[in-house]
């Protein structure tokens, strides 16, 4: 396949970026999108041009590192996948592909397609944990009876990999899906109850301080989330938040 | 936003239930309108709360839109919003703007003359004037068309806003399907009913 790429290039966080056009040939349908980017970078290095910076790590949809906005959609033209799970068979010979970084004021561009998502880390630090004694005498979690439905819901919420696609695709750049998943994964379980009130209040406070937008329930985040996190978690978090406030 | 929206939904329902009586009975409509127009609790307690609710809803809507715009200072060059969300959910500010324009027209048509009648000119109260005033407003096909057009946008606004309000106040999965069905029925029946009332009086006047 021959492809025409329009890629966002930006030297650093303080510079103004712009789009650069590239042509790339001999791309096979079985390549992953990131392999296509590797081929492009090898070509650029041989030409003495700075390769395109982009985030990646596990390349199997687990780590949440990859973060490209491809042809107007977070993680590209498919649902339930990360960018590394996107394959070139989704494109046709001669296609033009626009590749941008995840855009949000809380995700500043560090270089090219790499964005700083440490705002998510700070939200996690604000309450996305349970304080537990791990000195060797921790109670076996399996000895605590938990309803199957609650266990399933908690597990579903816990599958969030924190990639930021929810923020990237939301018209308001809201992080509610991410935060609600992190709140819900504990709020369904007895272990999460002790710190439930502080958790939701502190995480929402941190989310607001980071400058994320407000949720208007468009549902775009749910569609683009590679792990299929449900927006029902947002309603659940709102309930937890109101309960904690009152 | 959600709470003021739900409050306005309650008011809208009450407004519709009174207006729809005008189709069936001139007398009932006059009696209900007279009660609403002269009862001190409605006039001096509920009416100010309603006006506050309307202003609060619009001001907060525009304020949040500005805040949300700041959350993404650099926009995407290509954004396929239609692939993952409905047009109306992404454009509530647009449908809300149309409704705001409609409300200005509606206030000029009904509320300001009513306030003028009762509190400025202090004319003698006529319990039978309301039906005639209503019918008179819908004699104009243009005005009937403007009202009908506005209610299409109200329907679109409600289609997203009604269920969204429940999610915002924390009503979660257990009632999700019920809320979705209720939202659809309410968003279609109430605006369609208002359109029917406007067209009915235009055709029968």
XYZ file of C-alpha atoms in Angstrom:
451
model
C 0.000 0.000 0.000
C 1.053 3.540 -0.664
C -0.131 6.051 1.928
C -0.108 9.802 2.326
C 0.531 10.800 5.918
C -0.157 14.173 7.465
C 1.593 14.128 10.834
C 1.766 16.713 13.628
C 5.381 17.744 14.301
C 6.325 19.796 17.321
C 9.848 20.298 18.658
C 8.979 20.703 22.331
C 6.273 21.803 24.751
C 6.991 25.502 24.183
C 7.105 25.492 20.394
C 4.257 25.859 17.924
C 3.765 22.665 16.000
C 2.562 22.164 12.451
C 1.551 19.367 10.111
C 4.138 17.770 7.815
C 3.252 15.604 4.840
C 4.980 12.282 4.161
C 4.544 9.593 1.532
C 5.178 5.996 2.491
C 5.226 2.912 0.301
C 5.372 -0.877 0.663
C 3.080 -1.013 3.671
C 1.367 -4.394 4.018
C -2.169 -4.894 5.403
C -0.814 -7.178 8.144
C 1.403 -4.501 9.654
C 0.228 -2.820 12.811
C -0.192 0.942 12.717
C 2.863 1.399 14.924
C 4.918 -0.842 12.619
C 3.926 1.488 9.794
C 5.206 4.359 11.941
C 8.442 2.405 12.498
C 8.873 2.022 8.730
C 8.344 5.753 8.305
C 10.892 6.541 11.027
C 13.505 4.224 9.500
C 13.023 6.080 6.221
C 13.322 9.469 7.954
C 16.492 8.407 9.822
C 18.093 7.310 6.538
C 17.175 10.685 5.061
C 18.761 12.431 8.060
C 15.426 13.759 9.284
C 14.363 13.709 12.950
C 12.073 10.661 13.361
C 8.499 11.140 14.533
C 8.228 10.761 18.315
C 5.285 8.681 19.512
C 4.495 6.783 22.716
C 4.459 2.984 22.761
C 5.506 0.147 25.030
C 3.821 -3.264 25.222
C 2.271 -3.137 21.734
C -0.446 -5.575 22.813
C -3.111 -3.240 24.175
C -2.246 -3.541 27.845
C 0.063 -0.735 28.916
C -1.951 2.267 27.712
C 1.103 4.049 26.327
C 0.136 4.520 22.699
C -1.978 7.567 22.134
C -2.541 8.628 18.558
C -5.534 10.486 17.163
C -5.942 9.000 13.702
C -8.294 10.410 11.067
C -10.359 12.187 13.696
C -10.652 9.335 16.190
C -8.725 8.310 19.297
C -6.825 5.091 18.498
C -8.041 5.240 14.903
C -10.938 3.909 12.842
C -11.976 0.965 15.009
C -13.534 0.410 18.408
C -12.306 -1.486 21.450
C -8.634 -1.275 20.517
C -5.544 0.755 21.298
C -3.440 2.283 18.530
C -0.979 -0.623 18.711
C -3.846 -3.047 17.995
C -4.888 -1.141 14.885
C -3.822 -2.835 11.676
C -3.176 -1.393 8.249
C -5.907 -3.592 6.772
C -8.260 -0.892 8.035
C -6.863 1.412 5.324
C -6.841 1.305 1.536
C -4.032 1.871 -0.920
C -3.750 5.588 -1.626
C -5.447 6.683 1.605
C -4.535 9.932 3.325
C -4.109 9.561 7.086
C -4.108 12.473 9.516
C -2.153 11.660 12.686
C -2.354 14.012 15.658
C -1.487 13.809 19.349
C -4.249 13.469 21.957
C -5.267 17.094 22.419
C -6.272 18.524 25.792
C -4.959 21.394 27.858
C -4.222 18.843 30.589
C -2.218 16.716 28.116
C 0.453 19.139 26.839
C 2.405 17.973 23.795
C 5.984 17.118 24.772
C 7.209 16.327 21.268
C 5.443 15.464 18.015
C 2.800 12.886 19.003
C 3.915 12.386 22.600
C 1.773 14.019 25.267
C 2.299 14.420 28.998
C -0.380 12.377 30.770
C 1.029 12.740 34.283
C -2.177 14.599 35.194
C -3.715 11.100 35.332
C -0.970 9.997 37.741
C -1.693 12.941 40.020
C -5.407 12.067 40.036
C -4.499 8.490 40.991
C -2.211 9.735 43.757
C -5.091 11.809 45.125
C -7.073 8.715 46.063
C -6.961 5.886 43.504
C -5.731 3.295 45.989
C -6.646 1.477 49.191
C -4.380 1.810 52.221
C -3.637 -1.718 53.308
C -1.066 -3.446 55.427
C 1.108 -5.450 53.050
C 3.648 -6.601 55.619
C 2.826 -10.278 55.190
C -0.332 -10.632 57.265
C -2.785 -9.291 54.689
C -6.161 -11.036 54.673
C -6.765 -13.224 51.643
C -9.242 -11.298 49.469
C -10.960 -14.559 48.524
C -12.152 -15.031 52.109
C -14.351 -11.912 51.871
C -17.742 -12.706 50.304
C -18.537 -10.370 47.395
C -21.572 -10.516 45.125
C -20.673 -11.843 41.674
C -22.250 -8.822 39.990
C -20.222 -6.400 42.123
C -17.024 -8.360 41.546
C -17.646 -8.272 37.774
C -18.406 -4.542 37.785
C -15.296 -3.818 39.861
C -13.181 -5.901 37.503
C -14.646 -4.202 34.418
C -13.818 -0.785 35.889
C -10.340 -1.967 36.836
C -9.544 -2.845 33.215
C -9.032 0.866 32.502
C -5.446 1.235 31.274
C -5.381 5.025 31.631
C -4.518 5.664 27.994
C -6.471 8.940 27.882
C -8.608 8.127 24.833
C -11.658 9.231 26.817
C -10.175 12.699 27.295
C -8.910 12.846 23.728
C -12.262 12.027 22.175
C -14.515 14.002 24.527
C -15.558 17.310 23.005
C -14.984 18.847 26.457
C -11.696 17.005 27.126
C -13.316 15.574 30.249
C -11.563 12.903 32.308
C -14.736 11.675 33.993
C -14.608 8.182 32.470
C -11.060 7.601 33.691
C -11.713 8.985 37.177
C -15.044 7.190 37.509
C -13.432 3.880 36.550
C -10.761 4.368 39.198
C -13.394 5.291 41.800
C -15.784 2.474 40.836
C -13.212 -0.311 40.904
C -12.976 0.267 44.679
C -16.485 1.473 45.442
C -17.994 -1.883 44.401
C -15.784 -3.762 46.866
C -15.828 -3.893 50.677
C -12.108 -3.093 50.772
C -12.826 0.243 49.125
C -15.449 1.455 51.566
C -13.209 2.766 54.346
C -11.693 5.515 52.190
C -14.649 5.871 49.796
C -15.622 9.390 50.818
C -12.131 10.885 50.757
C -11.281 9.014 47.560
C -14.041 10.441 45.418
C -13.754 13.952 46.828
C -9.979 14.117 46.438
C -9.870 12.563 42.976
C -12.587 14.856 41.628
C -10.859 17.861 43.213
C -7.568 16.898 41.581
C -9.310 16.308 38.242
C -10.754 19.825 38.376
C -7.394 21.328 39.348
C -5.773 19.655 36.350
C -8.107 21.604 34.056
C -10.118 18.800 32.481
C -13.517 19.758 31.080
C -16.968 18.880 32.353
C -18.855 15.735 31.399
C -21.944 16.319 29.259
C -22.706 12.607 28.818
C -22.182 12.516 25.042
C -21.017 8.899 25.406
C -18.080 9.353 23.009
C -15.608 8.199 25.692
C -17.396 4.887 26.129
C -17.318 4.211 22.384
C -13.628 5.009 21.962
C -12.396 3.410 25.199
C -10.191 0.462 24.182
C -11.365 -1.439 27.252
C -15.062 -0.651 26.885
C -15.380 1.134 30.232
C -19.080 2.017 30.603
C -20.288 5.558 31.233
C -22.530 4.020 33.879
C -19.419 4.386 36.039
C -19.756 8.161 35.642
C -23.291 8.122 37.046
C -22.045 5.885 39.842
C -19.203 8.280 40.634
C -21.628 11.226 40.627
C -23.725 9.340 43.167
C -20.641 8.618 45.295
C -19.609 12.269 45.043
C -23.018 13.609 46.083
C -23.170 11.118 48.952
C -19.734 12.189 50.140
C -20.632 15.884 49.852
C -23.877 15.499 51.738
C -27.266 22.347 35.155
C -28.866 18.968 35.760
C -30.971 20.077 38.716
C -32.141 23.285 37.035
C -32.862 21.249 33.881
C -34.987 18.768 35.815
C -36.785 21.639 37.511
C -37.569 23.163 34.092
C -38.833 19.783 32.909
C -41.345 19.790 35.779
C -42.426 23.308 34.832
C -42.683 22.325 31.158
C -44.961 19.417 32.069
C -47.209 21.669 34.144
C -47.276 24.296 31.354
C -48.224 21.651 28.809
C -50.982 20.170 30.975
C -52.604 23.602 31.312
C -52.160 24.536 27.640
C -53.583 21.278 26.350
C -56.902 22.021 28.087
C -57.324 24.918 25.626
C -57.910 22.332 22.893
C -60.770 20.694 24.778
C -62.356 23.374 26.910
C -62.177 27.162 26.794
C -63.684 27.318 30.258
C -61.198 24.963 31.960
C -58.282 26.749 30.282
C -59.548 30.122 31.492
C -60.074 28.847 35.034
C -56.599 27.281 35.255
C -54.937 30.347 33.696
C -56.814 32.659 35.993
C -55.689 30.625 38.996
C -52.060 30.634 37.847
C -52.227 34.319 36.988
C -53.759 35.508 40.249
C -52.682 33.073 42.953
C -50.143 34.926 45.185
C -48.086 31.755 45.823
C -47.710 31.165 42.066
C -47.142 34.822 41.246
C -44.773 35.859 44.003
C -43.029 32.627 45.013
C -43.085 30.095 42.173
C -42.761 32.605 39.333
C -39.553 34.214 40.691
C -38.131 30.716 41.342
C -38.972 29.763 37.762
C -37.342 32.889 36.338
C -34.268 32.248 38.462
C -34.211 28.615 37.253
C -34.403 29.671 33.600
C -31.665 32.303 33.951
C -29.471 29.964 36.010
C -29.805 27.170 33.415
C -28.812 29.423 30.522
C -26.007 31.244 32.338
C -24.515 27.968 33.591
C -24.844 26.445 30.126
C -22.837 29.225 28.506
C -20.368 29.382 31.406
C -19.642 25.635 31.233
C -19.285 25.870 27.455
C -16.585 28.515 27.921
C -14.838 26.408 30.600
C -14.962 23.340 28.391
C -13.507 25.263 25.448
C -10.527 26.144 27.660
C -9.940 22.447 28.322
C -8.818 22.041 24.716
C -7.125 25.202 23.516
C -5.731 23.563 20.357
C -8.433 21.836 18.384
C -7.991 18.792 16.187
C -7.600 19.395 12.480
C -9.833 16.384 11.916
C -12.483 15.366 14.465
C -15.014 12.634 13.672
C -17.473 13.338 16.464
C -20.291 11.696 14.527
C -18.583 8.314 14.736
C -19.009 8.043 18.492
C -21.748 10.414 19.670
C -24.998 11.965 18.531
C -25.061 15.429 16.954
C -27.446 16.769 19.558
C -25.326 15.581 22.497
C -22.405 17.578 21.082
C -24.487 20.653 20.254
C -26.641 21.287 23.308
C -25.405 24.866 23.338
C -26.840 25.331 19.818
C -30.268 23.845 20.607
C -30.204 25.761 23.893
C -29.468 28.974 21.988
C -32.477 28.419 19.720
C -34.650 27.813 22.799
C -33.300 31.017 24.367
C -34.319 33.010 21.277
C -37.724 31.327 21.416
C -38.104 32.220 25.095
C -37.385 35.888 24.324
C -40.153 35.806 21.676
C -42.441 33.933 24.077
C -41.850 36.471 26.859
C -42.558 39.340 24.464
C -45.740 37.586 23.298
C -47.217 36.503 26.614
C -45.292 37.285 29.772
C -44.503 40.999 29.265
C -48.087 41.886 28.171
C -49.357 39.883 31.156
C -47.088 41.730 33.601
C -48.104 45.013 31.960
C -51.816 44.138 32.270
C -51.619 43.191 35.931
C -48.876 45.265 37.494
C -48.214 48.307 35.274
C -51.590 49.368 33.873
C -53.373 47.492 36.687
C -56.405 46.707 34.519
C -59.482 45.028 36.057
C -59.084 41.267 36.105
C -61.184 39.418 33.526
C -61.180 35.643 34.234
C -62.311 34.899 30.688
C -59.629 36.781 28.735
C -56.918 34.062 28.634
C -58.333 31.819 25.921
C -58.939 34.757 23.572
C -55.378 36.006 24.131
C -53.958 32.571 23.385
C -55.965 32.096 20.190
C -55.117 35.614 19.045
C -51.363 34.880 19.242
C -51.652 31.829 17.008
C -53.704 33.506 14.297
C -50.448 34.342 12.550
C -49.100 31.396 10.482
C -45.596 32.859 10.818
C -45.766 32.869 14.606
C -47.207 29.342 14.613
C -44.334 28.246 12.368
C -41.732 29.900 14.644
C -43.228 28.192 17.696
C -43.347 24.822 15.943
C -39.744 25.165 14.727
C -38.567 26.065 18.236
C -40.262 23.041 19.722
C -38.329 20.772 17.364
C -35.159 22.101 18.995
C -36.718 21.694 22.428
C -37.369 18.046 21.562
C -33.752 17.586 20.471
C -32.504 19.360 23.606
C -34.646 17.130 25.805
C -33.640 13.956 23.959
C -30.148 14.352 25.340
C -30.647 16.630 28.328
C -33.401 14.734 30.130
C -31.531 11.432 30.523
C -28.201 13.217 30.927
C -29.580 15.085 33.953
C -30.368 11.833 35.705
C -26.860 10.518 35.041
C -25.350 13.725 36.399
C -27.271 13.465 39.650
C -26.070 9.897 40.033
C -28.964 7.716 38.905
C -26.965 4.752 37.649
C -27.342 1.463 35.866
C -30.327 0.036 37.722
C -32.715 2.557 36.169
C -30.734 3.257 32.981
C -33.104 1.595 30.486
C -36.178 3.056 32.150
C -34.674 6.553 31.976
C -33.756 6.120 28.288
C -37.311 5.065 27.405
C -38.831 7.809 29.570
C -36.562 10.393 27.952
C -37.664 9.397 24.460
C -41.358 9.456 25.314
C -41.192 12.777 27.172
C -39.014 14.444 24.505
C -41.429 13.488 21.739
C -44.815 13.793 23.445
C -44.431 17.165 25.196
C -42.942 19.217 22.299
C -45.257 17.497 19.793
C -48.153 18.384 22.070
C -47.140 22.040 22.154
C -46.830 22.063 18.347
C -50.273 20.459 18.086
C -51.790 23.142 20.332
C -50.235 25.948 18.253
C -51.364 24.458 14.923
C -54.816 23.599 16.308
C -55.489 27.206 17.313
C -54.061 28.528 14.059
C -56.392 26.311 12.028
C -59.479 26.870 14.173
C -59.105 30.612 14.782
